[in-house]
Amino acid sequence: NMSHELRTPLTAVIGYGNLLEMEMAEKDPSRAYVEELLASSEKAVKPSAFTRRFFPHTEGPLLPRGS
């Protein structure tokens, strides 16, 4: 499965990114950066076709957006 060394920091990045996003105003110019950070982090934790084939026990995303 995905390395603990990668998954753990990504969990923190996604968690803090979600907190930041919740506290930011809709029109905040920095909001686009936070959204990109979240999208990239979530993409990194999603299993790809390769990982599903060779590592079928790999977990999916850690935190769904909007949770």
Short mmCIF file of C-alpha atoms in Angstrom, two decimals:
data_model
loop_
_atom_site.label_atom_id
_atom_site.label_comp_id
_atom_site.label_asym_id
_atom_site.label_seq_id
_atom_site.Cartn_x
_atom_site.Cartn_y
_atom_site.Cartn_z
CA ASN A 1 0.00 0.00 0.00
CA MET A 2 0.99 3.63 -0.17
CA SER A 3 4.01 4.35 1.94
CA HIS A 4 3.26 5.55 5.44
CA GLU A 5 6.00 8.15 4.95
CA LEU A 6 3.94 9.76 2.18
CA ARG A 7 0.40 9.14 3.40
CA THR A 8 0.88 10.66 6.86
CA PRO A 9 2.15 14.07 5.70
CA LEU A 10 -0.53 14.17 2.99
CA THR A 11 -3.18 13.61 5.66
CA ALA A 12 -1.89 16.67 7.49
CA VAL A 13 -1.73 18.74 4.29
CA ILE A 14 -5.32 17.82 3.38
CA GLY A 15 -6.57 18.45 6.91
CA TYR A 16 -4.95 21.86 7.24
CA GLY A 17 -5.94 22.73 3.68
CA ASN A 18 -9.57 21.96 4.49
CA LEU A 19 -9.38 24.12 7.62
CA LEU A 20 -7.84 26.97 5.63
CA GLU A 21 -10.48 26.68 2.93
CA MET A 22 -13.31 26.78 5.49
CA GLU A 23 -11.94 29.97 7.07
CA MET A 24 -11.21 31.84 3.83
CA ALA A 25 -13.62 34.24 2.21
CA GLU A 26 -14.97 33.15 -1.17
CA LYS A 27 -13.26 36.12 -2.86
CA ASP A 28 -9.87 35.68 -1.13
CA PRO A 29 -7.17 35.79 -3.84
CA SER A 30 -5.22 33.03 -2.04
CA ARG A 31 -8.17 30.64 -2.18
CA ALA A 32 -7.13 29.35 -5.61
CA TYR A 33 -3.79 28.25 -4.15
CA VAL A 34 -5.47 26.37 -1.31
CA GLU A 35 -7.86 24.69 -3.76
CA GLU A 36 -4.92 23.63 -5.95
CA LEU A 37 -3.06 22.30 -2.91
CA LEU A 38 -6.10 20.23 -1.91
CA ALA A 39 -6.74 18.93 -5.42
CA SER A 40 -3.10 17.90 -5.86
CA SER A 41 -2.90 16.27 -2.44
CA GLU A 42 -6.11 14.34 -2.95
CA LYS A 43 -4.96 13.21 -6.38
CA ALA A 44 -1.71 11.95 -4.85
CA VAL A 45 -3.52 9.74 -2.33
CA LYS A 46 -5.98 8.25 -4.82
CA PRO A 47 -4.89 4.87 -6.11
CA SER A 48 -4.05 4.80 -9.79
CA ALA A 49 -4.81 1.94 -12.16
CA PHE A 50 -1.20 0.83 -11.66
CA THR A 51 -1.43 0.73 -7.88
CA ARG A 52 -4.81 -1.04 -7.96
CA ARG A 53 -3.37 -3.71 -10.25
CA PHE A 54 -0.10 -4.34 -8.45
CA PHE A 55 -1.13 -3.31 -4.93
CA PRO A 56 -4.84 -4.20 -4.65
CA HIS A 57 -4.92 -3.43 -0.92
CA THR A 58 -4.12 0.28 -1.51
CA GLU A 59 -6.63 2.57 0.13
CA GLY A 60 -8.51 5.38 -1.57
CA PRO A 61 -8.59 9.06 -0.68
CA LEU A 62 -8.13 10.02 2.96
CA LEU A 63 -10.60 12.86 3.30
CA PRO A 64 -13.34 13.57 0.78
CA ARG A 65 -13.67 17.24 -0.20
CA GLY A 66 -16.47 19.02 1.53
CA SER A 67 -16.41 16.76 4.60
#
